[in-house]
XYZ file of C-alpha atoms in Angstrom:
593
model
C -65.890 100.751 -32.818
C -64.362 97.615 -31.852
C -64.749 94.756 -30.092
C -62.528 95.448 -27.497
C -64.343 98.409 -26.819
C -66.761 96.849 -24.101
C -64.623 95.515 -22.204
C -62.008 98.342 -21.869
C -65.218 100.759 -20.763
C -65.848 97.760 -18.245
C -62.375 98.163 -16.970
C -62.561 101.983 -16.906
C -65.473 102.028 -14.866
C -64.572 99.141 -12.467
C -60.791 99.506 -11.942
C -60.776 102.113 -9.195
C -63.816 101.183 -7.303
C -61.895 97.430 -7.108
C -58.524 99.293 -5.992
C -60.785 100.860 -3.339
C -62.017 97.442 -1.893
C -58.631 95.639 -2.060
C -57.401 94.988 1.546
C -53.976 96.030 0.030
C -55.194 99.346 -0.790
C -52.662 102.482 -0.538
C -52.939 105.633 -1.260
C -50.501 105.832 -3.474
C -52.007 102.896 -5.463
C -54.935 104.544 -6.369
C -52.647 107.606 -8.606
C -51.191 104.504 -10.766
C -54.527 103.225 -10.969
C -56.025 106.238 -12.503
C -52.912 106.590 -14.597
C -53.869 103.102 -15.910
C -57.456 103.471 -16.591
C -56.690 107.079 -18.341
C -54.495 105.046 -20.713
C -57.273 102.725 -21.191
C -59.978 105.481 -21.563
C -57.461 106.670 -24.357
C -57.982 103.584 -26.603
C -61.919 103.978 -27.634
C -61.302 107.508 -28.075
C -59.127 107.290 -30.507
C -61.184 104.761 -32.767
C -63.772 107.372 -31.830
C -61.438 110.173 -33.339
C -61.605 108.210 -36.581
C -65.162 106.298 -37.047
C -67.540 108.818 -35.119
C -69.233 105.828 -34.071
C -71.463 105.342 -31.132
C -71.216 101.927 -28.661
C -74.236 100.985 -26.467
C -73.451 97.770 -23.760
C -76.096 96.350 -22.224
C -76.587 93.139 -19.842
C -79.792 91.192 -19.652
C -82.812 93.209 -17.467
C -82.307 93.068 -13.561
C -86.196 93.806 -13.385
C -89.213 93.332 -15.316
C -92.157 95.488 -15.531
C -95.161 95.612 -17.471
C -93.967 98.835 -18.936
C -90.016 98.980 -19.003
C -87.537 96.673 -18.309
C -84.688 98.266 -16.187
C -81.058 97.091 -16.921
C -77.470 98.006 -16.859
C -76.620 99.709 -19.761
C -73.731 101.906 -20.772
C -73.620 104.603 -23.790
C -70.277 105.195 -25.525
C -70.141 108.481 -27.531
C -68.198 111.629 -27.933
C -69.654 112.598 -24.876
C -68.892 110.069 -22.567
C -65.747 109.236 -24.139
C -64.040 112.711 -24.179
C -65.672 113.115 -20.320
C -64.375 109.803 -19.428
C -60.891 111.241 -20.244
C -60.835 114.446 -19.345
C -62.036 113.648 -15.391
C -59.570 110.875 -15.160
C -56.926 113.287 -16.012
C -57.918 116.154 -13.693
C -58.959 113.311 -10.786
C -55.345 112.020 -11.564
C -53.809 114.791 -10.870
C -55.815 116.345 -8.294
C -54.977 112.897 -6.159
C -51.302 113.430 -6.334
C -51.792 117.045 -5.210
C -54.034 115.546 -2.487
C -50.955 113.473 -1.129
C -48.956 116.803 -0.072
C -51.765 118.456 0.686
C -53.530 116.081 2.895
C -50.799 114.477 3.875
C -51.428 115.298 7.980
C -54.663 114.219 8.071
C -54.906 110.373 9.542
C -57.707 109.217 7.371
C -55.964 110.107 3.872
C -56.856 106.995 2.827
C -60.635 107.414 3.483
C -60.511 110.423 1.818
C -58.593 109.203 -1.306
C -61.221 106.624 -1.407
C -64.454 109.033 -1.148
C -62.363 111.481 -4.069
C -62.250 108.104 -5.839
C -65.801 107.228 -5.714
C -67.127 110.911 -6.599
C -65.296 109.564 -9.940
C -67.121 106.782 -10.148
C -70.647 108.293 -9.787
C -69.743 110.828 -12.436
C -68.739 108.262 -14.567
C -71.914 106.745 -14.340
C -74.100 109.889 -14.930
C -72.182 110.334 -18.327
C -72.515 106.822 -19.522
C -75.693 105.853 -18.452
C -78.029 104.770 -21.013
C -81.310 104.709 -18.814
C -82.882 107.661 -16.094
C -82.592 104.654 -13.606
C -79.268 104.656 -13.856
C -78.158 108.441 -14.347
C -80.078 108.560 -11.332
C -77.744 106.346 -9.127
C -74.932 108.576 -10.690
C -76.877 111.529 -9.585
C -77.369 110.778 -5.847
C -74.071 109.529 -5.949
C -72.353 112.503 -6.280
C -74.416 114.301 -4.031
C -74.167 112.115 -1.155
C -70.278 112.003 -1.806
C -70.255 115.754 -2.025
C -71.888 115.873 1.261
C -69.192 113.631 2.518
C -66.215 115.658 1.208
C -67.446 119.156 2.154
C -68.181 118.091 6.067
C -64.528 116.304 5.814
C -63.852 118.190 8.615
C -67.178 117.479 10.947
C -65.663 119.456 14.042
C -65.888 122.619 11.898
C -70.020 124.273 12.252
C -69.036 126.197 9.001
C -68.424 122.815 7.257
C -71.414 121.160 8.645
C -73.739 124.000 7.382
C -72.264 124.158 3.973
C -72.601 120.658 3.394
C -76.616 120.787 4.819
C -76.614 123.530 2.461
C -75.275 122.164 -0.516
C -77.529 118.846 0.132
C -81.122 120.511 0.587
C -80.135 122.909 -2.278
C -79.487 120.069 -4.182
C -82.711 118.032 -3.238
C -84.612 120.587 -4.794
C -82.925 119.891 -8.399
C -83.619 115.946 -7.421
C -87.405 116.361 -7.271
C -87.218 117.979 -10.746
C -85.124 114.860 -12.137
C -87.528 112.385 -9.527
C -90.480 114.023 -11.160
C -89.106 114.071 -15.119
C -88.322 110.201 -14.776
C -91.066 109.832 -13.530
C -93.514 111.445 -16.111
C -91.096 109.321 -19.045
C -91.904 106.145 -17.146
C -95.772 106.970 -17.788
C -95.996 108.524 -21.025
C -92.592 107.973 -22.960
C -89.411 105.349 -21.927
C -86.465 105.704 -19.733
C -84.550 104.710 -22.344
C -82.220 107.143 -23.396
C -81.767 105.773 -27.019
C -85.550 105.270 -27.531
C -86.233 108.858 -26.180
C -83.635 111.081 -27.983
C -85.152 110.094 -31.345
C -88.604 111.612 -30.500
C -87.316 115.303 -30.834
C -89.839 116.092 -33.024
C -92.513 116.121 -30.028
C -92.863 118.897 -27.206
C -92.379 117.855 -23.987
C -93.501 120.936 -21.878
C -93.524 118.979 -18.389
C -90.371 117.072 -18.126
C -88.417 119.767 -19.450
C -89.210 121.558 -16.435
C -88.113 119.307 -14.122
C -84.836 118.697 -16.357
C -84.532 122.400 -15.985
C -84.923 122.238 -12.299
C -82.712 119.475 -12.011
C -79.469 121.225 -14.121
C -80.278 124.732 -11.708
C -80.207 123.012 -8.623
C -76.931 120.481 -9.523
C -74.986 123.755 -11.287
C -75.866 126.164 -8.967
C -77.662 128.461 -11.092
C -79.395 132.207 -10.106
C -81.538 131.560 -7.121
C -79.870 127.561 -6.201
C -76.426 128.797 -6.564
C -75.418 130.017 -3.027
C -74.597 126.588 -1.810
C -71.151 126.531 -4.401
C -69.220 129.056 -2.802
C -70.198 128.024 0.606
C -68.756 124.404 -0.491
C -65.516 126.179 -0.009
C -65.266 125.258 3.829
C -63.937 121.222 2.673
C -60.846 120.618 1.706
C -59.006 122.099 -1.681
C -58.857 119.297 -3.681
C -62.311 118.354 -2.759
C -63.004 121.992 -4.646
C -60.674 121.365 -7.607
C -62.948 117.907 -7.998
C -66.195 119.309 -7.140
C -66.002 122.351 -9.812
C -63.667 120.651 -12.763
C -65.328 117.606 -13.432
C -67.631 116.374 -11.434
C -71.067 117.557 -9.255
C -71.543 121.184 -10.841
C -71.009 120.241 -14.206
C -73.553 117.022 -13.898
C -76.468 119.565 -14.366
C -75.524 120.979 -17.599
C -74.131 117.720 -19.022
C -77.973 116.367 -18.353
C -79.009 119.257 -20.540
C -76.440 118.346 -22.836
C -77.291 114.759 -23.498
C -81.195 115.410 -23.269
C -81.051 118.359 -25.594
C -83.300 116.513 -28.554
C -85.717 117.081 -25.615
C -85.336 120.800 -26.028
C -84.531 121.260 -29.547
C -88.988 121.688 -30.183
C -89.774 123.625 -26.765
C -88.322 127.230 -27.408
C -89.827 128.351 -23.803
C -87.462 126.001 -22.115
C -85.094 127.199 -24.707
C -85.741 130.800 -23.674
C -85.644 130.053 -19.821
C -81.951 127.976 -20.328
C -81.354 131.849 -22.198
C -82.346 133.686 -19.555
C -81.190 132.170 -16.231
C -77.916 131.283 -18.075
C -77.342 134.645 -18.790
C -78.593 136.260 -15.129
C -76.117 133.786 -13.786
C -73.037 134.499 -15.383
C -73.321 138.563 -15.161
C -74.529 138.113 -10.975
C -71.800 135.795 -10.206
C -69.293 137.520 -12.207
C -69.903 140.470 -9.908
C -70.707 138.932 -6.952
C -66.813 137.335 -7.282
C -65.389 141.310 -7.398
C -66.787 142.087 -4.068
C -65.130 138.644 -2.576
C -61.415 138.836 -0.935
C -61.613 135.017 -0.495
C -59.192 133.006 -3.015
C -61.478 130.429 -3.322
C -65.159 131.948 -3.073
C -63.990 134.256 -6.050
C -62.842 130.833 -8.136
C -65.701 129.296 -6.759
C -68.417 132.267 -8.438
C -66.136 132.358 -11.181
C -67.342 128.598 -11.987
C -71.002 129.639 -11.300
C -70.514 132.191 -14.236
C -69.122 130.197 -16.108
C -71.311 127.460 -16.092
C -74.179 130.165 -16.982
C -71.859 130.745 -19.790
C -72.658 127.231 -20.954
C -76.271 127.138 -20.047
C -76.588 130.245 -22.391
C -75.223 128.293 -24.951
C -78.046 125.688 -24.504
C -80.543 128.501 -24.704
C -79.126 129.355 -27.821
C -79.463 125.484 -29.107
C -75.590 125.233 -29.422
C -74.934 121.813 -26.842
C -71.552 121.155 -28.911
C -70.272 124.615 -27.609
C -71.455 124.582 -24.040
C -69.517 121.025 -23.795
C -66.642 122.315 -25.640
C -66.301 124.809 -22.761
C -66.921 122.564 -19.833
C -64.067 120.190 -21.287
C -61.366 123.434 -21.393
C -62.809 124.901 -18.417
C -62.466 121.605 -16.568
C -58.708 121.944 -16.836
C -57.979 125.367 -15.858
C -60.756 125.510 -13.158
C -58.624 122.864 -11.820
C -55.236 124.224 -11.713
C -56.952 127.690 -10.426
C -57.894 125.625 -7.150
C -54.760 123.570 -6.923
C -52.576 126.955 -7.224
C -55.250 128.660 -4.709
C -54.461 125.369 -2.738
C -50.641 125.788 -2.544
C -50.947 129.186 -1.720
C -53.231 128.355 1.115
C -51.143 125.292 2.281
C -47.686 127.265 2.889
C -49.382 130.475 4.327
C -50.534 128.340 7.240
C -54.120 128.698 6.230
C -54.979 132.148 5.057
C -57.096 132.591 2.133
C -58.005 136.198 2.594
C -55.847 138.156 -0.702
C -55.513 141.129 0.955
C -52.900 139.116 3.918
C -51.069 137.811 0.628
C -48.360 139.589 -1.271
C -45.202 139.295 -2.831
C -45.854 135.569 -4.281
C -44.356 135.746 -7.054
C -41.157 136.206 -5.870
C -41.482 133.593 -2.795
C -43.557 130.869 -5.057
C -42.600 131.571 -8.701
C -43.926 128.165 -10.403
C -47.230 127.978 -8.728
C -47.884 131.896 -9.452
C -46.719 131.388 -13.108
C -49.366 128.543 -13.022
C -51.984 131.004 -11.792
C -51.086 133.534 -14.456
C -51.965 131.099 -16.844
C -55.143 129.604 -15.503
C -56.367 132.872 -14.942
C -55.455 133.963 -18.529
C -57.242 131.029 -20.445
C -60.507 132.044 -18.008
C -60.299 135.518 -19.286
C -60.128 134.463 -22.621
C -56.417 135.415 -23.316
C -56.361 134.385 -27.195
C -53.880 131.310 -28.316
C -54.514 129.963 -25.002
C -57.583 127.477 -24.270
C -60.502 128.840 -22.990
C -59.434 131.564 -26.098
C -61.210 129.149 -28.049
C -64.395 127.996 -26.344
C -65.193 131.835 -25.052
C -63.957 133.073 -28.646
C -66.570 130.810 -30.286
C -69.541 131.077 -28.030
C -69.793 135.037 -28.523
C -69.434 134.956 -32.117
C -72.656 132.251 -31.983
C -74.288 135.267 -29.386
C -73.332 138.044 -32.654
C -74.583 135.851 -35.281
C -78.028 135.423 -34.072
C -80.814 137.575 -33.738
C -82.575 136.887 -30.294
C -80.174 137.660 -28.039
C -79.011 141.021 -27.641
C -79.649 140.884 -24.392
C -78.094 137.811 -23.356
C -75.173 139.126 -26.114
C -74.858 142.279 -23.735
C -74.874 140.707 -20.207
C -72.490 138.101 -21.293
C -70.219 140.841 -22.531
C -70.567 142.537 -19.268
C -69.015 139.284 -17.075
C -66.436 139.451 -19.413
C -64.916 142.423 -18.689
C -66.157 141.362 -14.849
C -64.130 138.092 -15.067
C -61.166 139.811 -16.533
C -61.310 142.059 -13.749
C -61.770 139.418 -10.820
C -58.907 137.202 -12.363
C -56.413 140.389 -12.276
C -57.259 141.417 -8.361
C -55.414 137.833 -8.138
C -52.902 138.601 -9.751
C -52.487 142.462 -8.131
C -53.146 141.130 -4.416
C -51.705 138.101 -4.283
C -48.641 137.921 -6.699
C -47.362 141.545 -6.409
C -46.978 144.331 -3.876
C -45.056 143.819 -0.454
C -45.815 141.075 1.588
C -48.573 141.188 3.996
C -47.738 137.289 5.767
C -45.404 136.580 8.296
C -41.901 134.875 6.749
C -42.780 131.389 5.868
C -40.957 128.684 4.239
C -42.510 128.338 0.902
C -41.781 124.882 -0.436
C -42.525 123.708 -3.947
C -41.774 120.073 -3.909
C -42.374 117.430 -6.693
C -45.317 116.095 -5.522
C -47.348 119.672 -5.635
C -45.352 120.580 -9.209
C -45.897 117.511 -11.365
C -50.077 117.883 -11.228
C -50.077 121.241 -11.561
C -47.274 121.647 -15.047
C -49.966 118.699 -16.501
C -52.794 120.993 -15.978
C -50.875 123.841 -17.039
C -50.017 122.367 -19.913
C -54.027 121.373 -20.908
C -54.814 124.554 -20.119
C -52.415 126.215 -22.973
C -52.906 123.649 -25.494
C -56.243 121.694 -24.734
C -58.348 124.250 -27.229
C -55.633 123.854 -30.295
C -55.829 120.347 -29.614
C -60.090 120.186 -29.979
C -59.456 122.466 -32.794
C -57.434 119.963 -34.883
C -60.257 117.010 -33.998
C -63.061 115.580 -36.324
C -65.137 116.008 -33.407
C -65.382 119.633 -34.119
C -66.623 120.482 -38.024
C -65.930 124.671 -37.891
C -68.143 126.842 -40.355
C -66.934 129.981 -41.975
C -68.412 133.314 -40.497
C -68.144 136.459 -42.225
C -68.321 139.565 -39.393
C -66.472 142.876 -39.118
C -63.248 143.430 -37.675
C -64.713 145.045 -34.475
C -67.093 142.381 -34.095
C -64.522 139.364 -34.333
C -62.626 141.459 -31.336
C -65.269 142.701 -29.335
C -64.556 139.522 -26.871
C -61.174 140.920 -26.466
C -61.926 144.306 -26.111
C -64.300 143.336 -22.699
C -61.131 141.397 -21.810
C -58.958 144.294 -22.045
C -61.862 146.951 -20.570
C -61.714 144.229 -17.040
C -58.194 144.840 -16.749
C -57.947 148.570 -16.756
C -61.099 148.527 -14.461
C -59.191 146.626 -11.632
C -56.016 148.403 -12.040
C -57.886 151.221 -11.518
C -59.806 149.317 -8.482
C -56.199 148.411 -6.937
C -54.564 151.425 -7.125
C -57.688 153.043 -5.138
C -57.309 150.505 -2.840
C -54.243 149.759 -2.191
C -53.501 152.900 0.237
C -56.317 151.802 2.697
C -55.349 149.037 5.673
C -56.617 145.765 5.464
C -60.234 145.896 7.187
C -62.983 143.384 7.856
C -66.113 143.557 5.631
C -68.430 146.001 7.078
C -70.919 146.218 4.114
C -72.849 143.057 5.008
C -75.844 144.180 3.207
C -74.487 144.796 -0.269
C -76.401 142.732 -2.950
C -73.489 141.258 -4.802
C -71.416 141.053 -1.426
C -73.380 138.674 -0.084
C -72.494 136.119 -3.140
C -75.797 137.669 -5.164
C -79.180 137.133 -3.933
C -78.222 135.159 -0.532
C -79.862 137.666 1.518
C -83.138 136.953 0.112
C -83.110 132.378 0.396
C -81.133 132.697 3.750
C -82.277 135.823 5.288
C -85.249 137.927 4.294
C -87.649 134.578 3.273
C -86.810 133.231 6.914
C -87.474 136.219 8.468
C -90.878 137.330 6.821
C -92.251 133.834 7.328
C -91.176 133.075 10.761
C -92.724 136.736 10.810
C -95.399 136.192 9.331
C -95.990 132.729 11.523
C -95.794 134.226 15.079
C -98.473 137.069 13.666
C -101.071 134.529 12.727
C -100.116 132.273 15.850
C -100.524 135.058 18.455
C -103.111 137.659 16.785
C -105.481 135.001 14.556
C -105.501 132.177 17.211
C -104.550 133.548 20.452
C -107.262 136.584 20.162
C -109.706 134.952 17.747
C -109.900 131.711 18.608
C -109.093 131.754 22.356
C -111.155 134.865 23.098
C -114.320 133.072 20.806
C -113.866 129.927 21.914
C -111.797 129.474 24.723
C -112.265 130.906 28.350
C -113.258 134.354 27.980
C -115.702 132.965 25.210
C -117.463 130.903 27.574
C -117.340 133.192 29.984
C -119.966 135.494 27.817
C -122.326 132.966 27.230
C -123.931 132.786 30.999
C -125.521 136.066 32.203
C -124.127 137.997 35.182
C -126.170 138.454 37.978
C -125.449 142.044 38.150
C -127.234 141.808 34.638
C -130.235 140.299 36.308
C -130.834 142.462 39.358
C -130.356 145.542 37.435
C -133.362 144.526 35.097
C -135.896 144.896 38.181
C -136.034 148.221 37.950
C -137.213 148.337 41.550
C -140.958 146.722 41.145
C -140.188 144.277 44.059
C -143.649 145.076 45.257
C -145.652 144.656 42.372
C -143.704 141.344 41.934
C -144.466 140.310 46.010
C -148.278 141.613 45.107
C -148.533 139.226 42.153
C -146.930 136.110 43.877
C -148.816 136.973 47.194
C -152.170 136.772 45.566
C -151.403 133.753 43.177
C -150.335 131.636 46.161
C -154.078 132.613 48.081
C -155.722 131.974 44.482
C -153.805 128.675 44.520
C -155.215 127.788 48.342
C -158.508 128.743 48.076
C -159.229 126.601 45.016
C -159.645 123.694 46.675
C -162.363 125.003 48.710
C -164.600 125.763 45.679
């Protein structure tokens, strides 16, 4: 790689945080800035395209330590590289969406700035060289996640989603706190200098990097945070589930994976959960009629998807996917946006209808998002979803994990066509609105649209990806499509029994998958059996044990009544007088002896 290369990276990483900080800052500034530093992003990737190389920049240590010295150092790879690109793009467009959409709100400039910066801390999770750094990446996008989803503070729903996603998120941070910390003891923070010990097993920070990646990517049992991240604004979604946040846990697997390649119970575990996520959130999105909870559980499965891959030592695969799914994640939310935006605020499907014929370029756009994330073949996520259940067939430890995935396949294909049923056809359920599809909402979403049709051909046609030639039946090569296909005629089937019956509220609050899979049990039942389980031993062990022992009524046994005392006469007053009389004449008559 060049010479050129360090300071371009330099340039990438610096260029919108110093746009931010001018005094002449506009909002529309910042969309030409990205569109610069995309262009600039596009230079080292290229050389990368033909060398393969791998760039490391690094300034003199900031501190010194009798272990480690800490310093500034960036990593250029195929990871960061392709990354680098691919969230500049989506953050590109997703800020020119963010223009119409936002464009009421009197602090658009604040929040251009905070979208901005959740760039910025991305970028520097995905080319940091050291755990010090990745760290500052890592709290970076959490605190500006917490920012974006309480954008609007007057709202409680807002406010408790973004507590939620934050203490949901702390728990991943102590695994990454405590993994960082065990490598500054025993090993080095250095990411170069701890890749190449692979051959070793490290049982205890895998752990906590497995903590870490469930807590950031919402996996089964942290996961119900994501879908209640829905209450900020859309494109704070489309950023939040494309390319940045969510996907930091699984690129930390991703780039640590030496780590994992010699531990096959972390390997199992990735297996496991990865799999349990994808088929629980897959149907936990079927029982939704929210736009964006349903895209927001379809990113949850997905990202099991990729943490299945990881399970099944595959890294290249799972970050194949997260680069396709990045783009059409982000035109799903855009679309969902736009649909949102011009039917003054209703995201329930079942008010929606008739789209299609009222907004025909943002519903084509949906029809294609939702196609590549069912898998539609020739179009993107054909090729990542294609490839990763072949790798499922050809091994032999994961039938399992091979079935469940096949079962959110059909699942997805069926939550992707109840969009398409209740929103784009049928008679309309809104009041006549005046559905505008200007320029600014149109350009974003035709660039995504566009990555999302021809971003897997593209990957295919790269040295980045070396195919191998796998032999397997006929049935086998199309058993991904036949799931696909099996989704579909399940929620025709769902829609036509539905469709008759009037819109109603959800009644069924109790359902497992209803309540976005397993929230019931962190938010409801845990609560209740402890706080339960606290006023039992509070009134019963200390109020009648150690009151009644100890306090009052305890002293009050340890003096004698006198009822006690007078009934233990047993009426021999006269014996007693008889003694005392003659004791006291005993007594005086002493002295006269």
């Amino acid at each position: 790689m060049d010479l050129a290369s360090p300071t371009i990276t330099l340039a990438i990483l610096l260029s919108p945080t110093l746009s931010i900080l001018s005094p002449q800052h506009k909002t529309i500034n910042m969309k030409y800035t990205l569109v610069i530093a995309l262009l600039a992003s596009m230079i080292p990737l290229i050389s990368l395209l033909h060398t393969n190389n791998e760039f490391t920049i690094s300034i003199f240590p900031l501190i010194f330590t009798q272990t480690e010295n800490i310093d500034i150092s960036f990593t250029l790879d195929s990871l960061s590289l392709v990354f680098i690109s691919m969230a500049l793009f989506i953050t590109w467009s997703i800020t020119e969406f963010s223009i119409w959409y936002m464009a009421s709100d009197p602090n658009i400039d604040k929040f251009i700035k905070y979208l901005t910066l959740f760039l910025v801390a991305m970028i520097i999770i995905v080319t940091a060289n050291n755990m010090y750094q990745l760290f500052i990446g890592w709290e970076g996008v959490g605190i500006m996640s917490f920012l974006l989803i309480n954008w609007w503070g007057m709202r409680s729903n807002a406010n408790t989603a973004a507590l939620q996603a934050i203490v949901y998120n702390r728990i991943g941070d102590i695994g990454l706190i405590f993994t960082s910390t065990w490598l500054l003891t025993f090993s080095s923070i250095n990411l170069q200098e701890l890749l190449i010990q692979q051959e070793f097993y490290y049982a205890i920070p895998s752990m906590g990097l497995m903590m870490a990646a469930m807590g950031k990517s919402a996996q089964s049992g942290l996961h119900p945070w994501l879908p209640m991240a829905m209450e900020g604004p859309t494109p704070v979604s489309a950023l939040l589930h494309s390319s940045t946040m969510v996907v930091a846990g699984v690129f930390l697997l991703i780039r640590l994976h030496p780590l994992l390649i010699n531990n096959p119970p972390m390997k199992s575990a990735c297996l496991i959960i990865g799999a349990t996520t994808t088929m629980f959130a897959a149907a936990a999105a079927t029982t939704q009629h929210d736009i964006k909870k349903i895209i927001a559980l379809s990113t949850t499965s997905q990202l099991g998807l990729m943490m299945t891959m990881l399970g099944l030592n595959q890294p290249t695969l799972a970050f194949l996917h997260m680069t396709i799914h990045s783009f059409f994640k982000a035109l799903l939310f855009l679309c969902s946006g736009s649909f949102i935006h011009n039917l003054n605020n209703q995201q329930d499907m079942r008010m929606m209808g008739n789209l299609l014929k009222t907004m025909p370029m943002t519903s084509s756009f949906t029809i294609i998002a939702s196609l590549s994330l069912m898998g539609m073949p020739f179009l993107s996520g054909f090729y990542s979803k294609d490839l990763m259940i072949e790798s499922m067939v050809n091994s032999y430890i994961n039938s399992w994990a091979l079935i469940i995935t096949l079962v959110a396949t059909a699942l997805s294909a069926s939550y992707s066509m109840q969009i398409f049923f209740f929103i784009l056809t049928g008679p309309p359920l809104t009041p006549p609105l005046y559905h505008k599809e200007s320029k600014t909402t149109i350009f974003p979403l035709t660039r995504l649209t566009f990555m999302s049709i021809f971003m897997g051909y593209m990957t295919k046609l790269t040295t980045l990806q070396t195919p191998m030639t796998v032999t397997m039946p006929t049935m086998t090569k199309l058993t991904a499509l036949t799931m696909m296909i099996t989704g579909v005629i399940m929620s025709k089937d769902f829609f036509l029994i539905h469709t008759p019956m009037p819109p109603q509220k959800l009644q069924t609050l109790s359902l497992f998958f209803n309540q976005l899979a397993f929230f019931n049990i962190p938010h409801r039942a845990i609560p209740y059996k402890v706080l339960k389980s606290s006023q039992h031993l509070s009134t019963e062990l200390m109020d009648l044990w150690s009151l009644e022992n100890y306090g009052p009524k305890g002293l009050s046994t340890t003096f004698t009544q006198l009822i006690l005392l007078s009934t233990q006469q047993k009426t021999m007053i006269k014996n007693y007088m008889t003694t005392f009389s003659l004791t006291l004449l005993i007594l005086l008559a002493l002295p006269l002896f």
